[in-house]
mmCIF file of C-alpha atoms in Angstrom:
data_model
loop_
_atom_site.group_PDB
_atom_site.id
_atom_site.type_symbol
_atom_site.label_atom_id
_atom_site.label_comp_id
_atom_site.label_asym_id
_atom_site.label_seq_id
_atom_site.Cartn_x
_atom_site.Cartn_y
_atom_site.Cartn_z
ATOM 1 C CA UNK A 1 0.000 0.000 0.000
ATOM 2 C CA UNK A 2 2.777 2.431 0.917
ATOM 3 C CA UNK A 3 4.504 1.880 -2.429
ATOM 4 C CA UNK A 4 1.271 2.737 -4.254
ATOM 5 C CA UNK A 5 1.011 5.902 -2.132
ATOM 6 C CA UNK A 6 4.578 6.863 -2.961
ATOM 7 C CA UNK A 7 3.990 6.175 -6.655
ATOM 8 C CA UNK A 8 0.886 8.378 -6.520
ATOM 9 C CA UNK A 9 2.904 11.123 -4.843
ATOM 10 C CA UNK A 10 5.678 10.880 -7.442
ATOM 11 C CA UNK A 11 3.241 10.933 -10.360
ATOM 12 C CA UNK A 12 1.456 13.945 -8.855
ATOM 13 C CA UNK A 13 4.769 15.739 -8.348
ATOM 14 C CA UNK A 14 5.527 15.532 -12.084
ATOM 15 C CA UNK A 15 1.986 16.503 -13.062
ATOM 16 C CA UNK A 16 0.792 13.077 -14.262
ATOM 17 C CA UNK A 17 -2.681 13.375 -12.770
ATOM 18 C CA UNK A 18 -4.297 10.233 -14.186
ATOM 19 C CA UNK A 19 -1.361 8.031 -13.165
ATOM 20 C CA UNK A 20 -1.337 9.626 -9.703
ATOM 21 C CA UNK A 21 -5.041 9.006 -9.197
ATOM 22 C CA UNK A 22 -4.723 5.426 -10.493
ATOM 23 C CA UNK A 23 -1.880 4.694 -8.046
ATOM 24 C CA UNK A 24 -3.885 6.267 -5.217
ATOM 25 C CA UNK A 25 -6.833 4.058 -6.200
ATOM 26 C CA UNK A 26 -4.594 0.974 -5.972
ATOM 27 C CA UNK A 27 -3.461 2.082 -2.494
ATOM 28 C CA UNK A 28 -7.078 2.518 -1.402
ATOM 29 C CA UNK A 29 -7.987 -0.900 -2.845
ATOM 30 C CA UNK A 30 -5.111 -2.465 -0.904
ATOM 31 C CA UNK A 31 -6.221 -0.684 2.281
ATOM 32 C CA UNK A 32 -9.722 -2.085 1.869
ATOM 33 C CA UNK A 33 -8.506 -5.705 1.804
ATOM 34 C CA UNK A 34 -9.006 -7.645 5.020
ATOM 35 C CA UNK A 35 -5.872 -9.738 5.293
ATOM 36 C CA UNK A 36 -6.045 -10.272 9.054
ATOM 37 C CA UNK A 37 -6.636 -14.012 8.613
ATOM 38 C CA UNK A 38 -3.505 -14.347 6.459
ATOM 39 C CA UNK A 39 -1.090 -11.701 7.758
ATOM 40 C CA UNK A 40 -0.423 -11.572 11.472
ATOM 41 C CA UNK A 41 2.482 -9.157 11.700
ATOM 42 C CA UNK A 42 1.888 -5.716 10.255
ATOM 43 C CA UNK A 43 5.054 -3.808 9.480
ATOM 44 C CA UNK A 44 5.359 -0.770 11.714
ATOM 45 C CA UNK A 45 7.357 2.429 11.625
ATOM 46 C CA UNK A 46 8.329 4.118 8.381
ATOM 47 C CA UNK A 47 6.975 1.184 6.345
ATOM 48 C CA UNK A 48 3.478 1.306 7.795
ATOM 49 C CA UNK A 49 0.640 3.068 6.063
ATOM 50 C CA UNK A 50 -2.324 3.497 8.405
ATOM 51 C CA UNK A 51 -5.434 5.371 7.309
ATOM 52 C CA UNK A 52 -4.084 8.789 8.348
ATOM 53 C CA UNK A 53 -0.926 8.395 6.296
ATOM 54 C CA UNK A 54 -2.890 7.118 3.289
ATOM 55 C CA UNK A 55 -5.159 10.160 3.574
ATOM 56 C CA UNK A 56 -2.090 12.427 3.713
ATOM 57 C CA UNK A 57 -0.886 11.030 0.386
ATOM 58 C CA UNK A 58 -4.402 11.288 -1.064
ATOM 59 C CA UNK A 59 -4.773 14.896 0.050
ATOM 60 C CA UNK A 60 -1.445 15.840 -1.546
ATOM 61 C CA UNK A 61 -2.324 14.065 -4.815
ATOM 62 C CA UNK A 62 -5.665 15.866 -5.061
ATOM 63 C CA UNK A 63 -4.097 19.208 -4.174
ATOM 64 C CA UNK A 64 -1.496 18.820 -6.928
ATOM 65 C CA UNK A 65 -4.262 17.735 -9.306
ATOM 66 C CA UNK A 66 -6.086 21.016 -8.668
ATOM 67 C CA UNK A 67 -9.004 19.503 -6.720
ATOM 68 C CA UNK A 68 -9.265 21.565 -3.518
ATOM 69 C CA UNK A 69 -12.542 20.040 -2.309
ATOM 70 C CA UNK A 70 -11.159 16.504 -2.587
ATOM 71 C CA UNK A 71 -7.875 17.576 -0.987
ATOM 72 C CA UNK A 72 -9.785 19.039 1.964
ATOM 73 C CA UNK A 73 -11.920 15.909 2.287
ATOM 74 C CA UNK A 74 -8.851 13.657 2.366
ATOM 75 C CA UNK A 75 -7.035 15.960 4.795
ATOM 76 C CA UNK A 76 -10.018 16.081 7.144
ATOM 77 C CA UNK A 77 -10.377 12.292 6.953
ATOM 78 C CA UNK A 78 -6.678 11.911 7.757
ATOM 79 C CA UNK A 79 -6.819 14.292 10.701
ATOM 80 C CA UNK A 80 -9.867 12.485 12.102
ATOM 81 C CA UNK A 81 -8.127 9.131 11.728
ATOM 82 C CA UNK A 82 -4.932 10.370 13.384
ATOM 83 C CA UNK A 83 -6.939 11.891 16.237
ATOM 84 C CA UNK A 84 -8.084 8.361 17.152
ATOM 85 C CA UNK A 85 -4.509 7.019 17.331
ATOM 86 C CA UNK A 86 -2.795 6.680 20.700
ATOM 87 C CA UNK A 87 0.434 8.085 19.242
ATOM 88 C CA UNK A 88 0.065 10.808 16.630
ATOM 89 C CA UNK A 89 2.809 11.418 14.078
ATOM 90 C CA UNK A 90 3.294 15.179 14.367
ATOM 91 C CA UNK A 91 4.840 15.463 10.901
ATOM 92 C CA UNK A 92 1.885 13.819 9.199
ATOM 93 C CA UNK A 93 -0.557 15.935 11.188
ATOM 94 C CA UNK A 94 1.356 19.085 10.208
ATOM 95 C CA UNK A 95 1.480 18.068 6.549
ATOM 96 C CA UNK A 96 -2.294 17.517 6.533
ATOM 97 C CA UNK A 97 -2.858 21.009 7.967
ATOM 98 C CA UNK A 98 -0.538 22.508 5.344
ATOM 99 C CA UNK A 99 -2.454 20.637 2.637
ATOM 100 C CA UNK A 100 -5.673 22.097 4.047
ATOM 101 C CA UNK A 101 -4.111 25.556 3.758
ATOM 102 C CA UNK A 102 -3.102 24.790 0.159
ATOM 103 C CA UNK A 103 -6.644 23.688 -0.645
ATOM 104 C CA UNK A 104 -7.987 26.981 0.729
ATOM 105 C CA UNK A 105 -5.423 28.817 -1.406
ATOM 106 C CA UNK A 106 -6.462 26.890 -4.502
ATOM 107 C CA UNK A 107 -10.142 27.561 -3.744
ATOM 108 C CA UNK A 108 -9.367 31.298 -3.335
ATOM 109 C CA UNK A 109 -10.385 31.279 0.346
ATOM 110 C CA UNK A 110 -7.699 33.441 1.999
ATOM 111 C CA UNK A 111 -9.368 33.388 5.422
ATOM 112 C CA UNK A 112 -9.024 29.620 5.624
ATOM 113 C CA UNK A 113 -5.301 29.561 4.848
ATOM 114 C CA UNK A 114 -3.873 30.962 8.090
ATOM 115 C CA UNK A 115 -6.583 29.219 10.109
ATOM 116 C CA UNK A 116 -5.528 25.879 8.587
ATOM 117 C CA UNK A 117 -1.860 26.673 9.304
ATOM 118 C CA UNK A 118 -2.357 27.668 12.936
ATOM 119 C CA UNK A 119 -1.719 24.153 14.364
ATOM 120 C CA UNK A 120 1.547 23.962 12.380
ATOM 121 C CA UNK A 121 2.656 27.368 13.591
ATOM 122 C CA UNK A 122 1.823 26.335 17.165
ATOM 123 C CA UNK A 123 4.231 23.377 16.987
ATOM 124 C CA UNK A 124 7.558 23.814 18.741
ATOM 125 C CA UNK A 125 10.001 24.930 16.048
ATOM 126 C CA UNK A 126 12.150 21.802 16.413
ATOM 127 C CA UNK A 127 9.140 19.680 15.373
ATOM 128 C CA UNK A 128 8.986 21.359 11.970
ATOM 129 C CA UNK A 129 10.814 18.563 10.191
ATOM 130 C CA UNK A 130 12.291 18.741 6.688
ATOM 131 C CA UNK A 131 9.087 17.497 4.977
ATOM 132 C CA UNK A 132 7.024 20.021 6.961
ATOM 133 C CA UNK A 133 9.403 22.861 6.076
ATOM 134 C CA UNK A 134 9.332 21.842 2.409
ATOM 135 C CA UNK A 135 5.540 21.826 2.378
ATOM 136 C CA UNK A 136 5.552 25.284 3.975
ATOM 137 C CA UNK A 137 7.975 26.529 1.290
ATOM 138 C CA UNK A 138 5.786 25.014 -1.437
ATOM 139 C CA UNK A 139 2.701 26.696 0.029
ATOM 140 C CA UNK A 140 4.469 30.082 0.172
ATOM 141 C CA UNK A 141 5.695 29.668 -3.421
ATOM 142 C CA UNK A 142 2.208 28.715 -4.626
ATOM 143 C CA UNK A 143 0.691 31.668 -2.776
ATOM 144 C CA UNK A 144 3.230 34.072 -4.287
ATOM 145 C CA UNK A 145 2.298 32.865 -7.768
ATOM 146 C CA UNK A 146 -1.431 33.035 -7.136
ATOM 147 C CA UNK A 147 -3.790 36.002 -7.587
ATOM 148 C CA UNK A 148 -3.528 36.671 -3.846
ATOM 149 C CA UNK A 149 0.284 36.857 -4.035
ATOM 150 C CA UNK A 150 0.515 40.655 -3.823
ATOM 151 C CA UNK A 151 -2.464 41.116 -1.504
ATOM 152 C CA UNK A 152 -2.225 41.848 2.207
ATOM 153 C CA UNK A 153 -3.247 38.244 2.933
ATOM 154 C CA UNK A 154 -0.572 36.951 0.555
ATOM 155 C CA UNK A 155 2.137 39.079 2.145
ATOM 156 C CA UNK A 156 0.980 38.016 5.624
ATOM 157 C CA UNK A 157 1.228 34.358 4.608
ATOM 158 C CA UNK A 158 4.731 34.921 3.207
ATOM 159 C CA UNK A 159 5.800 36.584 6.466
ATOM 160 C CA UNK A 160 4.313 33.839 8.651
ATOM 161 C CA UNK A 161 5.984 31.076 6.650
ATOM 162 C CA UNK A 162 9.326 32.898 6.597
ATOM 163 C CA UNK A 163 9.243 33.326 10.387
ATOM 164 C CA UNK A 164 8.255 29.664 10.909
ATOM 165 C CA UNK A 165 11.124 28.496 8.697
ATOM 166 C CA UNK A 166 13.614 30.807 10.403
ATOM 167 C CA UNK A 167 12.512 29.608 13.854
ATOM 168 C CA UNK A 168 12.896 25.975 12.775
ATOM 169 C CA UNK A 169 16.349 26.587 11.304
ATOM 170 C CA UNK A 170 17.471 28.265 14.504
ATOM 171 C CA UNK A 171 15.991 25.604 16.787
ATOM 172 C CA UNK A 172 17.465 22.778 14.739
ATOM 173 C CA UNK A 173 20.897 24.397 14.468
ATOM 174 C CA UNK A 174 21.022 24.885 18.236
ATOM 175 C CA UNK A 175 20.212 21.233 18.871
ATOM 176 C CA UNK A 176 22.706 19.819 16.361
ATOM 177 C CA UNK A 177 26.090 18.667 17.657
ATOM 178 C CA UNK A 178 29.064 20.756 16.585
ATOM 179 C CA UNK A 179 32.458 19.608 15.355
ATOM 180 C CA UNK A 180 33.839 20.456 18.780
ATOM 181 C CA UNK A 181 31.239 18.259 20.448
ATOM 182 C CA UNK A 182 32.234 15.348 18.224
ATOM 183 C CA UNK A 183 35.976 15.915 18.877
ATOM 184 C CA UNK A 184 35.383 16.207 22.609
ATOM 185 C CA UNK A 185 33.668 12.806 22.694
ATOM 186 C CA UNK A 186 36.050 10.630 20.634
#
């Protein structure tokens, strides 16, 4: 299932909408199979693809395909699914909120953009991982190239994203070991 999701993501990234949607459909078909009587040891960690992660891929595919309503539906489904999990992957949750913001941008709903981003901006800066930062950059780039790019809302979004990225860079650089730290611990 995860490989189908990643194929869908890759196809969407290069603009191959029909291939992306077909791969997403295969992932959803695989998710619908009940293999509990045959498979007794689900792979966990980075290889797992629970409903929230599948929805994250689906939301991104539909956003890139220019379907804001479907992107929002997938993102909301993913957030609801992740809310029911005992342990929530913060990166996936953040990516779903950023996708929601992108869907509002695509639908020309500026008020929804910052509202959708607020949970991401509330995260501690060190939790804004590389995929989250990339999605924020992509959102800012898309906003700059949109009709709202030069508006007050567009400039506000650019400022908010720039500050969030700067905070993350600072927080992550402060927590990274330095050459001296490595030398001191040989």
